[in-house]
PDB file of C-alpha atoms in Angstrom:
ATOM      1  CA  ILE A   1      77.869 -38.397  -0.759  1.00  0.00           C
ATOM      2  CA  THR A   2      77.568 -41.875   0.692  1.00  0.00           C
ATOM      3  CA  GLU A   3      76.428 -45.069  -0.982  1.00  0.00           C
ATOM      4  CA  SER A   4      73.310 -45.154   1.196  1.00  0.00           C
ATOM      5  CA  MET A   5      72.335 -41.696  -0.067  1.00  0.00           C
ATOM      6  CA  LEU A   6      72.498 -42.972  -3.650  1.00  0.00           C
ATOM      7  CA  ILE A   7      70.282 -45.922  -2.808  1.00  0.00           C
ATOM      8  CA  GLU A   8      67.711 -44.169  -0.649  1.00  0.00           C
ATOM      9  CA  ASN A   9      66.981 -41.180  -2.918  1.00  0.00           C
ATOM     10  CA  ASP A  10      65.198 -41.669  -6.222  1.00  0.00           C
ATOM     11  CA  ASN A  11      66.077 -38.265  -7.708  1.00  0.00           C
ATOM     12  CA  VAL A  12      69.742 -38.200  -6.640  1.00  0.00           C
ATOM     13  CA  ALA A  13      71.089 -38.810 -10.184  1.00  0.00           C
ATOM     14  CA  GLU A  14      69.301 -35.726 -11.469  1.00  0.00           C
ATOM     15  CA  LEU A  15      70.560 -33.656  -8.542  1.00  0.00           C
ATOM     16  CA  ILE A  16      74.138 -34.875  -9.071  1.00  0.00           C
ATOM     17  CA  GLU A  17      73.992 -33.853 -12.730  1.00  0.00           C
ATOM     18  CA  LYS A  18      72.775 -30.356 -11.788  1.00  0.00           C
ATOM     19  CA  LEU A  19      75.579 -29.950  -9.256  1.00  0.00           C
ATOM     20  CA  ARG A  20      78.193 -31.158 -11.756  1.00  0.00           C
ATOM     21  CA  ASP A  21      76.838 -28.645 -14.294  1.00  0.00           C
ATOM     22  CA  LEU A  22      77.729 -25.985 -11.716  1.00  0.00           C
ATOM     23  CA  GLY A  23      81.305 -27.311 -11.589  1.00  0.00           C
ATOM     24  CA  ILE A  24      80.926 -29.215  -8.327  1.00  0.00           C
ATOM     25  CA  GLN A  25      82.761 -32.540  -8.170  1.00  0.00           C
ATOM     26  CA  MET A  26      81.020 -35.534  -6.683  1.00  0.00           C
ATOM     27  CA  HIS A  27      82.910 -37.881  -4.351  1.00  0.00           C
ATOM     28  CA  MET A  28      81.510 -41.170  -3.068  1.00  0.00           C
ATOM     29  CA  ASP A  29      82.394 -41.418   0.605  1.00  0.00           C
ATOM     30  CA  ASP A  30      83.263 -44.646   2.445  1.00  0.00           C
ATOM     31  CA  PHE A  31      83.480 -46.717  -0.730  1.00  0.00           C
ATOM     32  CA  GLY A  32      83.309 -50.445  -0.101  1.00  0.00           C
ATOM     33  CA  THR A  33      81.438 -50.388   3.198  1.00  0.00           C
ATOM     34  CA  GLY A  34      77.899 -49.838   1.959  1.00  0.00           C
ATOM     35  CA  TYR A  35      75.210 -51.833   0.246  1.00  0.00           C
ATOM     36  CA  SER A  36      76.240 -52.810  -3.274  1.00  0.00           C
ATOM     37  CA  SER A  37      78.933 -50.378  -4.318  1.00  0.00           C
ATOM     38  CA  LEU A  38      79.713 -51.829  -7.720  1.00  0.00           C
ATOM     39  CA  SER A  39      76.158 -51.744  -9.000  1.00  0.00           C
ATOM     40  CA  TYR A  40      75.946 -47.987  -8.433  1.00  0.00           C
ATOM     41  CA  LEU A  41      79.238 -46.887  -9.983  1.00  0.00           C
ATOM     42  CA  HIS A  42      77.982 -46.966 -13.550  1.00  0.00           C
ATOM     43  CA  ARG A  43      74.652 -45.295 -12.733  1.00  0.00           C
ATOM     44  CA  PHE A  44      75.919 -42.086 -11.185  1.00  0.00           C
ATOM     45  CA  PRO A  45      78.311 -39.450 -12.530  1.00  0.00           C
ATOM     46  CA  LEU A  46      80.980 -39.548  -9.822  1.00  0.00           C
ATOM     47  CA  ASP A  47      84.423 -37.936  -9.937  1.00  0.00           C
ATOM     48  CA  VAL A  48      86.216 -39.536  -6.998  1.00  0.00           C
ATOM     49  CA  LEU A  49      85.904 -42.673  -4.862  1.00  0.00           C
ATOM     50  CA  LYS A  50      86.949 -42.291  -1.241  1.00  0.00           C
ATOM     51  CA  ILE A  51      88.407 -45.500   0.146  1.00  0.00           C
ATOM     52  CA  ASP A  52      87.103 -46.073   3.644  1.00  0.00           C
ATOM     53  CA  ARG A  53      89.666 -45.826   6.446  1.00  0.00           C
ATOM     54  CA  SER A  54      88.911 -49.398   7.488  1.00  0.00           C
ATOM     55  CA  PHE A  55      90.710 -50.620   4.329  1.00  0.00           C
ATOM     56  CA  VAL A  56      93.626 -48.200   4.684  1.00  0.00           C
ATOM     57  CA  SER A  57      94.238 -49.090   8.325  1.00  0.00           C
ATOM     58  CA  ILE A  58      94.701 -52.821   7.588  1.00  0.00           C
ATOM     59  CA  MET A  59      96.462 -52.766   4.221  1.00  0.00           C
ATOM     60  CA  GLN A  60      99.884 -53.334   5.826  1.00  0.00           C
ATOM     61  CA  GLU A  61      98.754 -56.540   7.558  1.00  0.00           C
ATOM     62  CA  SER A  62      98.968 -58.746   4.479  1.00  0.00           C
ATOM     63  CA  SER A  63      99.363 -58.681   0.728  1.00  0.00           C
ATOM     64  CA  GLN A  64      95.714 -59.748   0.409  1.00  0.00           C
ATOM     65  CA  LYS A  65      94.496 -56.701   2.341  1.00  0.00           C
ATOM     66  CA  LYS A  66      96.742 -54.407   0.308  1.00  0.00           C
ATOM     67  CA  GLU A  67      95.313 -56.009  -2.831  1.00  0.00           C
ATOM     68  CA  ILE A  68      91.805 -54.843  -1.883  1.00  0.00           C
ATOM     69  CA  VAL A  69      93.012 -51.237  -1.842  1.00  0.00           C
ATOM     70  CA  ARG A  70      94.842 -51.721  -5.155  1.00  0.00           C
ATOM     71  CA  ILE A  71      91.690 -53.124  -6.746  1.00  0.00           C
ATOM     72  CA  ILE A  72      89.633 -50.138  -5.598  1.00  0.00           C
ATOM     73  CA  VAL A  73      92.255 -47.718  -6.969  1.00  0.00           C
ATOM     74  CA  ASP A  74      92.422 -49.569 -10.302  1.00  0.00           C
ATOM     75  CA  LEU A  75      88.640 -49.774 -10.557  1.00  0.00           C
ATOM     76  CA  ALA A  76      88.258 -46.036  -9.995  1.00  0.00           C
ATOM     77  CA  HIS A  77      90.946 -45.219 -12.544  1.00  0.00           C
ATOM     78  CA  ASN A  78      89.447 -47.590 -15.117  1.00  0.00           C
ATOM     79  CA  LEU A  79      86.135 -45.763 -14.680  1.00  0.00           C
ATOM     80  CA  GLY A  80      87.811 -42.361 -15.121  1.00  0.00           C
ATOM     81  CA  MET A  81      87.627 -41.418 -11.434  1.00  0.00           C
ATOM     82  CA  GLY A  82      90.182 -40.195  -8.952  1.00  0.00           C
ATOM     83  CA  VAL A  83      90.787 -41.793  -5.561  1.00  0.00           C
ATOM     84  CA  THR A  84      91.014 -40.380  -2.034  1.00  0.00           C
ATOM     85  CA  ALA A  85      92.228 -42.603   0.794  1.00  0.00           C
ATOM     86  CA  GLU A  86      90.745 -41.843   4.192  1.00  0.00           C
ATOM     87  CA  GLY A  87      92.610 -42.545   7.403  1.00  0.00           C
ATOM     88  CA  VAL A  88      96.182 -41.899   6.229  1.00  0.00           C
ATOM     89  CA  GLU A  89      98.000 -41.874   9.556  1.00  0.00           C
ATOM     90  CA  THR A  90     101.592 -42.959   8.918  1.00  0.00           C
ATOM     91  CA  PRO A  91     104.391 -42.386   6.396  1.00  0.00           C
ATOM     92  CA  GLU A  92     104.003 -46.075   5.499  1.00  0.00           C
ATOM     93  CA  HIS A  93     100.351 -45.554   4.596  1.00  0.00           C
ATOM     94  CA  LEU A  94     101.339 -42.634   2.385  1.00  0.00           C
ATOM     95  CA  GLU A  95     104.118 -44.579   0.657  1.00  0.00           C
ATOM     96  CA  LEU A  96     101.913 -47.601  -0.034  1.00  0.00           C
ATOM     97  CA  LEU A  97      99.052 -45.471  -1.355  1.00  0.00           C
ATOM     98  CA  ARG A  98     101.333 -43.470  -3.623  1.00  0.00           C
ATOM     99  CA  GLY A  99     102.745 -46.734  -4.939  1.00  0.00           C
ATOM    100  CA  LEU A 100      99.229 -47.916  -5.723  1.00  0.00           C
ATOM    101  CA  GLY A 101      98.486 -44.721  -7.668  1.00  0.00           C
ATOM    102  CA  CYS A 102      96.148 -43.101  -5.153  1.00  0.00           C
ATOM    103  CA  GLU A 103      96.003 -39.363  -5.908  1.00  0.00           C
ATOM    104  CA  TYR A 104      94.581 -37.919  -2.693  1.00  0.00           C
ATOM    105  CA  GLY A 105      94.693 -38.656   0.999  1.00  0.00           C
ATOM    106  CA  GLN A 106      93.207 -37.399   4.200  1.00  0.00           C
ATOM    107  CA  GLY A 107      93.997 -38.242   7.769  1.00  0.00           C
ATOM    108  CA  TYR A 108      96.065 -37.449  10.819  1.00  0.00           C
ATOM    109  CA  PHE A 109      99.329 -37.862   8.903  1.00  0.00           C
ATOM    110  CA  PHE A 110      98.517 -34.581   7.173  1.00  0.00           C
ATOM    111  CA  SER A 111      96.879 -32.755  10.066  1.00  0.00           C
ATOM    112  CA  ARG A 112      94.836 -33.215  13.179  1.00  0.00           C
ATOM    113  CA  PRO A 113      91.596 -31.217  13.213  1.00  0.00           C
ATOM    114  CA  VAL A 114      92.359 -27.504  13.537  1.00  0.00           C
ATOM    115  CA  PRO A 115      90.314 -24.487  14.593  1.00  0.00           C
ATOM    116  CA  PRO A 116      88.729 -22.549  11.708  1.00  0.00           C
ATOM    117  CA  LYS A 117      91.159 -19.644  12.111  1.00  0.00           C
ATOM    118  CA  GLU A 118      94.129 -21.943  11.393  1.00  0.00           C
ATOM    119  CA  ILE A 119      92.749 -23.518   8.221  1.00  0.00           C
ATOM    120  CA  GLU A 120      93.987 -20.783   5.881  1.00  0.00           C
ATOM    121  CA  THR A 121      97.567 -21.157   7.159  1.00  0.00           C
ATOM    122  CA  LEU A 122      97.332 -24.913   6.737  1.00  0.00           C
ATOM    123  CA  LEU A 123      96.003 -24.601   3.179  1.00  0.00           C
ATOM    124  CA  TRP A 124      98.885 -22.338   2.110  1.00  0.00           C
ATOM    125  CA  ALA A 125     101.529 -24.685   3.530  1.00  0.00           C
ATOM    126  CA  ASP A 126     103.552 -26.959   1.241  1.00  0.00           C
ATOM    127  CA  PRO A 127     101.546 -30.123   0.544  1.00  0.00           C
ATOM    128  CA  VAL A 128     102.854 -33.451   1.744  1.00  0.00           C
ATOM    129  CA  TRP A 129     100.916 -35.412  -0.857  1.00  0.00           C
TER     130      TRP A 129
END
């Protein structure tokens, strides 16, 4: 789900709880790019924050930009959540994110989009992460 979905729907907390009762994890997509991310973290039962690709793509430019990613990872962990980094495109991205404690990643480094028939083969391959 996205931050805007949390803000724009009054009954979303109740719906999230029902889905979690069914064993479905809830991931907040594009964390850090929406309205007021921090004010919603404590109000909704989320399992994973997904760091927006815009943060991942610039984290190598300076220590300050890398620090933003580290803060998001630490915040999620301190709240008992996992972290997925979007836009992992290079071995350097992967190394930095692992060093920051990020558990999951998605992006072209792992795979370009594939046709549905190839997904099963991809899923059974040895993970890079």
